[in-house]
């Protein structure tokens, strides 16, 4: 390395040379092949970065080299054994190489993945992504060696989508691990992954996953187009992308499914949908999506169809409870007393005798308090979060009833509504129902049942108008497709679900190929 050191010393003492180097050229410019020139420019770009590291090598009397990397993103031991030792041990053999024989240097290295970069931008991007760069004097190409290594979370059971029967592994923040979990489940060359980078500063890697010949090309192209239009400094989580690609960003209802279960992603890919996997995020995105798919759980497909169908019907029933129960209570106690039996009317009236507030104000107080307790339980540490929320609800509810602030029947209504809201498999859908519940309470408090019917009408009209990447949000009910109803309110046996959804699986509608059964 004596030659390189003499050149660097000469450059440091030469003011004219320094003026040229300080004016760093465009990062898209190609490498010059002059080691000291290229090395100095890259050092200037990383000036002030304490984790930027390099290792100078004198391979032989002819060839000098520099290895560039970020210390926290590279496995140094592997780099030494796979890169440095092979170069130094084969120094005499490499001395005979010409300036165009970089492929022979690649053959000496024992790393599994080696690529070539020709511009400063290629080199910088790879360094920032955890790659190891090898610059050699006299070569206008840099070797990009994959020796990434950083601390990461192990594969654990999904927290937000727990199941009793089914796979227990969930996505992590490592995009390579996430892709491997999908690839393990679909062993076909038709499974495609398209890579792109989003974020001018973060350069976050985003992967589009789909099954060729099943997913519609128009949907794939629309996903690709919407992702390419995103222009933002950084993407920290897949949630950033959701707001950029939704058809109706001001709607309360989610039009993109967020999941941390690889089996759920695979199940949707098999139906012709497109998955979006984002680096550093344990949540993958699935598009297009419908309202009824937000109401289905991955466990629905692992249990027996009879029990699954029963659970689904209960889920839809409690969807109405979570949305309308407090509103119905307010409407009945305020405007429509005749709907209740006489004994029940007397019981409710006696419980509300000491309450100073109207039913609508009483309901709003309890609902807001319940939402605060729910949020507090989420934000507190896990060992005490659930305890505080449960104990808080019991203590506050009992104290409020004894103090005459709220009535006992309303406490039962709010508690039942809260339990119902926990039954939805999709957390974003839960948030939409919780907000709409307040809307229904206001309508019930002003117009009674007429207000509730008006609110339901507006919600249904809104759902029918929604689109998710061009697919009707309320399909297959509106527009109506009889064959697709087999997996909506109930789930028929697997041997009867012989076709994919009409909206997304037109490329290959046939899913189950079995002989005709007698039942």
Coordinates of C-alpha atoms in Angstrom, one line a residue:
X1 CA 0.0 0.0 0.0
X2 CA 3.1 2.3 -0.2
X3 CA 2.1 3.5 -3.6
X4 CA -1.4 4.5 -2.5
X5 CA 0.0 6.2 0.6
X6 CA 2.4 8.3 -1.5
X7 CA -0.3 9.3 -3.8
X8 CA -2.6 10.3 -1.0
X9 CA 0.2 12.3 0.7
X10 CA 0.9 14.1 -2.6
X11 CA -2.8 14.9 -3.0
X12 CA -2.9 16.3 0.5
X13 CA 0.0 18.7 -0.2
X14 CA -1.3 19.7 -3.7
X15 CA -3.8 22.6 -3.4
X16 CA -4.8 22.4 -7.1
X17 CA -5.6 18.6 -6.6
X18 CA -7.7 19.4 -3.5
X19 CA -9.8 22.1 -5.3
X20 CA -10.7 19.5 -8.0
X21 CA -11.6 16.9 -5.4
X22 CA -13.6 19.1 -3.1
X23 CA -16.0 19.8 -6.0
X24 CA -17.6 16.3 -5.9
X25 CA -19.0 15.5 -9.3
X26 CA -22.5 14.1 -9.9
X27 CA -23.1 10.9 -8.1
X28 CA -24.4 9.4 -11.4
X29 CA -20.9 9.9 -13.0
X30 CA -18.9 6.7 -13.7
X31 CA -15.9 5.6 -11.7
X32 CA -12.6 6.9 -13.1
X33 CA -10.5 3.8 -12.5
X34 CA -8.0 5.9 -10.6
X35 CA -8.2 4.5 -7.1
X36 CA -7.1 7.5 -5.1
X37 CA -9.5 9.7 -7.1
X38 CA -12.5 7.6 -6.6
X39 CA -11.7 6.8 -3.0
X40 CA -11.3 10.5 -2.1
X41 CA -14.6 11.4 -3.7
X42 CA -16.5 8.7 -1.8
X43 CA -14.8 9.7 1.5
X44 CA -15.9 13.3 1.0
X45 CA -19.5 12.2 0.4
X46 CA -19.4 10.3 3.7
X47 CA -17.6 13.0 5.6
X48 CA -18.9 13.2 9.2
X49 CA -20.3 9.7 9.1
X50 CA -18.7 8.0 12.1
X51 CA -19.8 4.5 11.0
X52 CA -18.1 4.8 7.6
X53 CA -15.1 2.5 7.6
X54 CA -12.5 1.4 5.0
X55 CA -9.6 -1.0 4.8
X56 CA -6.6 -0.4 2.5
X57 CA -5.1 -3.4 0.8
X58 CA -1.9 -3.9 -1.1
X59 CA -2.6 -7.0 -3.0
X60 CA 0.7 -7.1 -4.8
X61 CA 3.3 -4.6 -6.3
X62 CA 0.9 -3.8 -9.1
X63 CA -2.6 -3.8 -7.6
X64 CA -3.9 -1.7 -4.7
X65 CA -7.4 -1.9 -3.4
X66 CA -9.7 -0.3 -0.8
X67 CA -12.7 -2.0 0.9
X68 CA -15.5 0.4 1.9
X69 CA -18.4 -0.4 4.3
X70 CA -20.6 0.8 7.2
X71 CA -19.4 -0.8 10.4
X72 CA -22.8 -1.5 11.8
X73 CA -24.2 -3.2 8.7
X74 CA -21.5 -5.6 7.8
X75 CA -20.2 -8.9 9.2
X76 CA -16.5 -8.0 9.6
X77 CA -15.5 -11.6 10.3
X78 CA -17.1 -12.9 7.1
X79 CA -15.6 -10.0 5.1
X80 CA -12.2 -10.9 6.3
X81 CA -12.5 -14.6 5.5
X82 CA -14.4 -14.2 2.2
X83 CA -12.8 -11.1 0.8
X84 CA -9.5 -10.0 2.4
X85 CA -7.8 -13.3 2.9
X86 CA -8.6 -14.6 -0.7
X87 CA -7.2 -11.4 -2.1
X88 CA -4.0 -11.4 -0.1
X89 CA -3.3 -15.1 -0.5
X90 CA -3.7 -14.9 -4.3
X91 CA -1.7 -11.7 -4.7
X92 CA 1.0 -13.2 -6.9
X93 CA -1.5 -14.8 -9.2
X94 CA -3.5 -11.6 -9.5
X95 CA -0.4 -9.7 -10.5
X96 CA -0.7 -11.0 -14.0
X97 CA -4.2 -9.7 -14.5
X98 CA -4.9 -7.0 -17.1
X99 CA -7.0 -3.9 -16.4
X100 CA -10.1 -5.6 -18.0
X101 CA -10.1 -8.9 -16.1
X102 CA -12.2 -7.9 -13.0
X103 CA -14.1 -11.2 -13.5
X104 CA -11.0 -13.2 -12.5
X105 CA -10.8 -11.2 -9.3
X106 CA -14.5 -12.1 -8.6
X107 CA -13.6 -15.8 -9.1
X108 CA -11.0 -15.5 -6.3
X109 CA -13.5 -14.2 -3.7
X110 CA -15.6 -16.8 -1.8
X111 CA -18.6 -14.6 -1.2
X112 CA -22.0 -16.0 -2.4
X113 CA -23.3 -12.8 -4.0
X114 CA -21.0 -10.5 -5.9
X115 CA -22.2 -7.8 -8.4
X116 CA -20.6 -4.9 -10.2
X117 CA -21.2 -1.2 -10.0
X118 CA -20.0 1.4 -12.5
X119 CA -21.2 4.7 -11.0
X120 CA -20.7 6.5 -7.7
X121 CA -24.5 6.2 -7.2
X122 CA -24.2 2.4 -7.4
X123 CA -21.4 2.4 -4.9
X124 CA -23.1 4.8 -2.4
X125 CA -26.5 3.0 -2.6
X126 CA -24.9 -0.3 -1.8
X127 CA -22.8 1.0 1.0
X128 CA -25.9 2.5 2.6
X129 CA -27.7 -0.8 2.2
X130 CA -25.1 -2.7 4.0
X131 CA -23.0 -3.9 1.1
X132 CA -19.2 -4.1 1.0
X133 CA -17.5 -2.3 -1.9
X134 CA -14.1 -3.3 -3.3
X135 CA -12.3 -0.6 -5.4
X136 CA -9.3 -1.6 -7.3
X137 CA -6.7 0.6 -8.9
X138 CA -7.0 0.6 -12.7
X139 CA -10.6 -0.8 -12.8
X140 CA -13.6 1.4 -13.7
X141 CA -15.9 -1.0 -12.0
X142 CA -16.4 -1.7 -8.3
X143 CA -17.2 -5.1 -6.9
X144 CA -20.3 -5.1 -4.7
X145 CA -20.2 -7.9 -2.1
X146 CA -23.1 -8.9 0.0
X147 CA -21.9 -9.4 3.6
X148 CA -24.7 -7.7 5.4
X149 CA -25.3 -8.4 9.0
X150 CA -27.4 -6.6 11.6
X151 CA -29.5 -7.3 14.7
X152 CA -33.0 -8.3 13.9
X153 CA -36.1 -9.6 15.6
X154 CA -36.7 -13.3 15.3
X155 CA -39.9 -14.8 13.7
X156 CA -42.6 -14.7 16.4
X157 CA -46.3 -15.3 16.5
X158 CA -48.3 -12.3 15.1
X159 CA -49.6 -10.1 17.9
X160 CA -52.5 -8.4 16.1
X161 CA -53.8 -11.6 14.3
X162 CA -53.7 -14.4 16.8
X163 CA -55.3 -17.7 15.8
X164 CA -56.1 -21.0 17.7
X165 CA -55.6 -23.2 14.7
X166 CA -53.1 -22.3 12.0
X167 CA -49.5 -21.2 11.4
X168 CA -47.8 -19.3 14.3
X169 CA -45.2 -17.3 12.4
X170 CA -45.4 -13.7 11.4
X171 CA -43.5 -11.2 9.4
X172 CA -40.4 -9.4 10.8
X173 CA -38.7 -6.2 9.8
X174 CA -36.3 -8.1 7.5
X175 CA -37.6 -8.0 4.0
X176 CA -35.5 -11.0 2.9
X177 CA -37.0 -13.1 5.7
X178 CA -40.5 -12.1 4.8
X179 CA -40.0 -13.0 1.2
X180 CA -38.6 -16.4 2.1
X181 CA -41.7 -17.1 4.2
X182 CA -43.9 -16.5 1.2
X183 CA -41.6 -18.4 -1.2
X184 CA -41.7 -21.5 1.1
X185 CA -45.5 -21.6 0.8
X186 CA -45.7 -21.2 -3.0
X187 CA -43.1 -23.3 -4.8
X188 CA -43.7 -22.2 -8.4
X189 CA -41.9 -20.1 -10.9
X190 CA -45.1 -18.1 -11.4
X191 CA -44.6 -16.4 -8.1
X192 CA -42.9 -13.1 -9.0
X193 CA -41.2 -10.4 -6.9
X194 CA -40.6 -6.9 -8.3
X195 CA -38.2 -4.7 -6.4
X196 CA -38.2 -0.9 -6.3
X197 CA -36.9 1.8 -3.9
X198 CA -39.1 4.6 -2.5
X199 CA -37.9 7.6 -0.5
X200 CA -35.3 10.1 -1.6
X201 CA -33.4 9.8 1.7
X202 CA -34.4 6.4 3.1
X203 CA -34.4 4.5 -0.3
X204 CA -36.7 2.0 1.3
X205 CA -36.9 -1.3 -0.6
X206 CA -40.5 -2.2 -1.6
X207 CA -41.4 -5.5 -3.2
X208 CA -44.5 -6.2 -5.3
X209 CA -45.5 -9.9 -5.1
X210 CA -48.0 -11.6 -7.4
X211 CA -48.8 -14.8 -9.2
X212 CA -48.3 -14.7 -12.9
X213 CA -51.3 -15.9 -15.0
X214 CA -53.6 -15.5 -12.0
X215 CA -53.3 -11.8 -11.0
X216 CA -54.7 -9.5 -13.7
X217 CA -52.0 -7.5 -15.5
X218 CA -54.1 -4.3 -15.2
X219 CA -54.1 -4.5 -11.4
X220 CA -50.4 -5.3 -11.3
X221 CA -49.6 -2.3 -13.6
X222 CA -51.9 0.0 -11.5
X223 CA -50.0 -1.1 -8.3
X224 CA -46.7 -0.5 -10.0
X225 CA -47.8 2.9 -11.3
X226 CA -49.1 4.2 -7.9
X227 CA -46.0 3.1 -6.1
X228 CA -43.7 4.9 -8.6
X229 CA -45.7 8.1 -8.2
X230 CA -44.8 8.3 -4.5
X231 CA -42.3 11.1 -3.9
X232 CA -41.4 11.4 -0.2
X233 CA -38.2 11.8 1.8
X234 CA -38.5 8.5 3.8
X235 CA -40.8 5.5 4.2
X236 CA -40.6 4.2 7.8
X237 CA -43.4 1.7 7.6
X238 CA -45.9 0.2 5.2
X239 CA -48.5 2.5 6.8
X240 CA -46.9 5.4 4.9
X241 CA -47.6 3.8 1.6
X242 CA -51.3 3.1 2.4
X243 CA -52.3 6.7 2.3
X244 CA -50.6 7.2 -1.1
X245 CA -52.2 4.3 -2.9
X246 CA -55.8 4.3 -1.6
X247 CA -58.6 5.1 -4.1
X248 CA -60.5 7.1 -1.4
X249 CA -58.1 8.4 1.2
X250 CA -60.9 10.4 3.0
X251 CA -63.0 7.4 3.6
X252 CA -63.2 5.8 7.1
X253 CA -63.1 2.3 5.6
X254 CA -59.7 0.8 4.8
X255 CA -59.2 -0.1 1.2
X256 CA -55.8 -1.8 1.7
X257 CA -55.4 -4.9 3.9
X258 CA -52.5 -4.7 6.4
X259 CA -51.4 -8.1 7.7
X260 CA -48.4 -9.6 9.5
X261 CA -49.3 -13.1 8.6
X262 CA -47.5 -14.7 5.6
X263 CA -50.2 -17.3 5.2
X264 CA -52.8 -14.6 4.8
X265 CA -50.7 -13.0 2.1
X266 CA -50.3 -16.3 0.3
X267 CA -54.0 -17.0 0.5
X268 CA -54.7 -13.6 -1.2
X269 CA -52.0 -14.1 -3.8
X270 CA -53.7 -17.4 -4.8
X271 CA -56.9 -15.4 -5.3
X272 CA -55.2 -13.1 -7.8
X273 CA -54.4 -10.2 -5.5
X274 CA -51.1 -8.3 -5.2
X275 CA -49.0 -8.1 -2.1
X276 CA -46.7 -5.2 -1.2
X277 CA -43.8 -5.9 1.2
X278 CA -41.9 -3.0 2.7
X279 CA -38.5 -3.0 4.2
X280 CA -38.3 -2.5 8.0
X281 CA -42.1 -3.2 8.4
X282 CA -43.6 -6.4 9.8
X283 CA -46.9 -5.5 8.0
X284 CA -47.5 -6.5 4.4
X285 CA -50.1 -4.8 2.2
X286 CA -52.7 -6.6 0.1
X287 CA -54.6 -5.0 -2.8
X288 CA -57.3 -4.9 -4.0
X289 CA -59.5 -5.8 -1.0
X290 CA -63.2 -5.9 -0.3
X291 CA -65.3 -5.2 2.8
X292 CA -66.1 -8.9 3.3
X293 CA -62.5 -9.9 3.2
X294 CA -61.8 -7.5 6.0
X295 CA -64.3 -9.5 8.0
X296 CA -62.7 -12.9 7.4
X297 CA -60.0 -14.3 9.6
X298 CA -57.1 -16.6 8.5
X299 CA -58.4 -19.2 11.0
X300 CA -61.7 -19.4 8.9
X301 CA -59.8 -21.6 6.4
X302 CA -58.2 -23.9 8.9
X303 CA -61.2 -25.1 10.9
X304 CA -64.2 -27.2 9.7
X305 CA -66.5 -25.2 7.5
X306 CA -69.6 -25.7 9.7
X307 CA -68.0 -24.1 12.8
X308 CA -66.4 -21.4 10.6
X309 CA -69.7 -20.5 9.0
X310 CA -71.3 -20.1 12.5
X311 CA -68.5 -17.9 13.7
X312 CA -68.8 -15.7 10.6
X313 CA -72.5 -15.2 11.2
X314 CA -71.8 -14.3 14.8
X315 CA -69.2 -11.8 13.6
X316 CA -71.6 -10.1 11.2
X317 CA -74.2 -10.0 14.0
X318 CA -71.9 -8.3 16.4
X319 CA -70.8 -5.9 13.6
X320 CA -74.3 -4.5 13.8
X321 CA -74.1 -4.5 17.6
X322 CA -70.8 -2.6 17.6
X323 CA -72.3 0.0 15.2
X324 CA -75.9 0.4 16.3
X325 CA -76.4 -0.9 19.9
X326 CA -75.8 2.4 21.7
X327 CA -77.8 4.3 19.1
X328 CA -80.7 1.9 19.4
X329 CA -80.7 2.3 23.2
X330 CA -80.7 6.1 22.9
X331 CA -83.5 6.1 20.3
X332 CA -85.7 3.8 22.4
X333 CA -85.2 5.6 25.7
X334 CA -85.7 9.0 24.1
X335 CA -88.3 8.7 21.4
X336 CA -89.7 5.2 21.1
X337 CA -90.7 4.0 24.6
X338 CA -93.5 1.9 23.1
X339 CA -91.0 -0.6 21.6
X340 CA -90.1 -2.0 25.0
X341 CA -92.1 -4.3 27.2
X342 CA -93.8 -2.5 30.2
X343 CA -91.7 -4.2 32.9
X344 CA -88.5 -3.3 31.0
X345 CA -89.7 0.3 30.6
X346 CA -90.2 0.6 34.3
X347 CA -86.8 -0.9 35.0
X348 CA -85.0 1.4 32.6
X349 CA -86.9 4.5 33.9
X350 CA -86.1 3.6 37.5
X351 CA -82.4 3.3 36.7
X352 CA -82.4 6.7 34.9
X353 CA -84.4 8.5 37.5
X354 CA -81.3 10.0 39.3
X355 CA -79.3 10.6 36.1
X356 CA -79.1 14.4 35.3
X357 CA -78.1 14.0 31.7
X358 CA -80.1 13.1 28.6
X359 CA -79.4 9.6 27.2
X360 CA -77.3 10.9 24.3
X361 CA -75.0 12.8 26.6
X362 CA -74.8 9.9 29.0
X363 CA -73.8 7.6 26.1
X364 CA -71.2 9.9 24.8
X365 CA -69.6 10.2 28.2
X366 CA -69.4 6.4 28.6
X367 CA -68.2 5.8 25.1
X368 CA -65.4 8.4 25.3
X369 CA -64.4 7.0 28.7
X370 CA -64.3 3.5 27.3
X371 CA -62.1 4.7 24.3
X372 CA -59.7 6.4 26.8
X373 CA -59.4 3.2 28.8
X374 CA -58.8 1.2 25.7
X375 CA -56.1 3.5 24.5
X376 CA -54.5 3.6 28.0
X377 CA -54.4 -0.2 28.0
X378 CA -52.5 -0.2 24.7
X379 CA -49.9 2.4 25.7
X380 CA -49.1 1.1 29.2
X381 CA -46.5 -1.7 29.6
X382 CA -48.0 -5.1 28.9
X383 CA -47.8 -6.5 32.4
X384 CA -50.1 -3.7 33.8
X385 CA -51.9 -2.5 30.7
X386 CA -54.6 -5.1 30.6
X387 CA -55.0 -4.9 34.4
X388 CA -55.4 -1.2 34.5
X389 CA -57.9 -1.1 31.6
X390 CA -60.1 -3.9 33.1
X391 CA -60.0 -2.6 36.7
X392 CA -60.4 1.0 35.5
X393 CA -63.6 0.0 33.6
X394 CA -65.1 -1.8 36.6
X395 CA -64.2 0.8 39.1
X396 CA -65.3 3.8 37.0
X397 CA -68.4 2.1 35.8
X398 CA -69.5 1.1 39.3
X399 CA -68.7 4.5 40.8
X400 CA -70.5 6.3 37.9
X401 CA -73.7 4.3 38.5
X402 CA -73.6 4.8 42.3
X403 CA -73.0 8.5 41.9
X404 CA -76.0 8.8 39.5
X405 CA -74.0 10.1 36.6
X406 CA -74.9 7.2 34.3
X407 CA -77.5 4.4 34.4
X408 CA -76.7 0.7 34.9
X409 CA -78.4 -0.3 31.6
X410 CA -76.1 2.0 29.6
X411 CA -73.0 0.5 31.3
X412 CA -74.2 -2.9 30.0
X413 CA -74.8 -1.5 26.5
X414 CA -71.3 0.2 26.3
X415 CA -69.6 -2.9 27.7
X416 CA -71.4 -5.2 25.2
X417 CA -70.5 -2.8 22.3
X418 CA -66.9 -2.7 23.4
X419 CA -66.7 -6.5 23.4
X420 CA -68.3 -6.6 19.9
X421 CA -65.7 -4.2 18.5
X422 CA -63.0 -6.7 19.5
X423 CA -64.4 -9.4 17.2
X424 CA -63.2 -7.9 13.9
X425 CA -60.1 -9.5 12.4
X426 CA -59.0 -6.2 10.9
X427 CA -57.9 -3.5 13.3
X428 CA -58.3 -0.6 10.8
X429 CA -61.9 -1.8 10.2
X430 CA -62.5 -1.7 14.0
X431 CA -61.4 2.0 14.0
X432 CA -63.9 2.8 11.3
X433 CA -66.8 1.2 13.2
X434 CA -65.8 2.9 16.4
X435 CA -65.9 6.3 14.7
X436 CA -69.2 5.6 12.9
X437 CA -70.7 4.6 16.2
X438 CA -70.5 8.2 17.4
X439 CA -72.1 9.4 14.2
X440 CA -75.0 7.0 14.8
X441 CA -75.3 8.2 18.4
X442 CA -75.8 11.8 17.3
X443 CA -78.4 10.8 14.7
X444 CA -80.3 8.6 17.2
X445 CA -80.2 11.5 19.8
X446 CA -81.8 13.9 17.3
X447 CA -84.0 11.9 15.0
X448 CA -84.5 8.6 16.7
X449 CA -84.9 5.5 14.6
X450 CA -85.4 7.7 11.5
X451 CA -81.8 9.0 12.1
X452 CA -80.4 5.5 12.5
X453 CA -82.1 4.3 9.2
X454 CA -80.7 7.5 7.5
X455 CA -77.2 6.8 8.8
X456 CA -77.3 3.1 7.7
X457 CA -78.5 4.2 4.3
X458 CA -75.6 6.7 3.9
X459 CA -73.1 4.1 5.1
X460 CA -74.4 1.5 2.6
X461 CA -74.4 4.0 -0.3
X462 CA -70.8 4.9 0.6
X463 CA -69.7 1.3 0.7
X464 CA -71.2 0.6 -2.7
X465 CA -69.4 3.6 -4.2
X466 CA -66.0 2.7 -2.8
X467 CA -63.3 1.1 -5.0
X468 CA -60.1 -0.6 -4.2
X469 CA -57.8 -0.5 -7.2
X470 CA -60.8 -0.4 -9.4
X471 CA -62.5 -3.4 -7.7
X472 CA -65.9 -2.7 -6.1
X473 CA -65.5 -2.6 -2.3
X474 CA -68.8 -4.3 -1.7
X475 CA -68.3 -7.1 -4.2
X476 CA -69.6 -9.8 -4.7
X477 CA -72.9 -8.4 -3.2
X478 CA -72.8 -5.2 -5.3
X479 CA -72.2 -6.0 -8.1
X480 CA -73.8 -9.4 -7.4
X481 CA -71.9 -12.6 -8.3
X482 CA -73.7 -15.7 -7.0
X483 CA -70.7 -18.1 -7.3
X484 CA -68.5 -15.9 -5.1
X485 CA -71.0 -15.9 -2.2
X486 CA -69.5 -19.3 -1.2
X487 CA -66.9 -17.5 0.9
X488 CA -68.8 -14.4 2.2
X489 CA -71.3 -14.9 5.0
X490 CA -70.6 -18.6 5.3
X491 CA -67.7 -20.7 4.1
X492 CA -68.6 -23.8 2.0
X493 CA -66.3 -26.8 2.1
X494 CA -63.0 -26.5 0.2
X495 CA -64.1 -29.0 -2.4
X496 CA -67.0 -26.7 -3.3
X497 CA -64.9 -23.5 -3.7
X498 CA -63.7 -24.5 -7.1
X499 CA -63.4 -20.9 -8.5
X500 CA -61.4 -17.9 -7.6
X501 CA -63.1 -14.5 -6.9
X502 CA -64.5 -13.0 -10.2
X503 CA -63.0 -9.6 -9.6
X504 CA -59.4 -10.6 -9.2
X505 CA -59.0 -14.2 -10.5
X506 CA -60.0 -13.9 -14.1
X507 CA -56.6 -15.0 -15.3
X508 CA -57.2 -18.5 -14.0
X509 CA -60.6 -19.0 -12.4
X510 CA -60.2 -22.7 -11.7
X511 CA -58.9 -23.3 -8.1
X512 CA -60.1 -26.8 -7.0
X513 CA -60.0 -29.7 -9.4
X514 CA -61.8 -32.7 -7.9
X515 CA -64.2 -35.3 -9.0
X516 CA -67.9 -34.7 -8.7
X517 CA -69.2 -35.6 -5.2
X518 CA -72.6 -37.1 -4.5
X519 CA -73.4 -34.6 -1.8

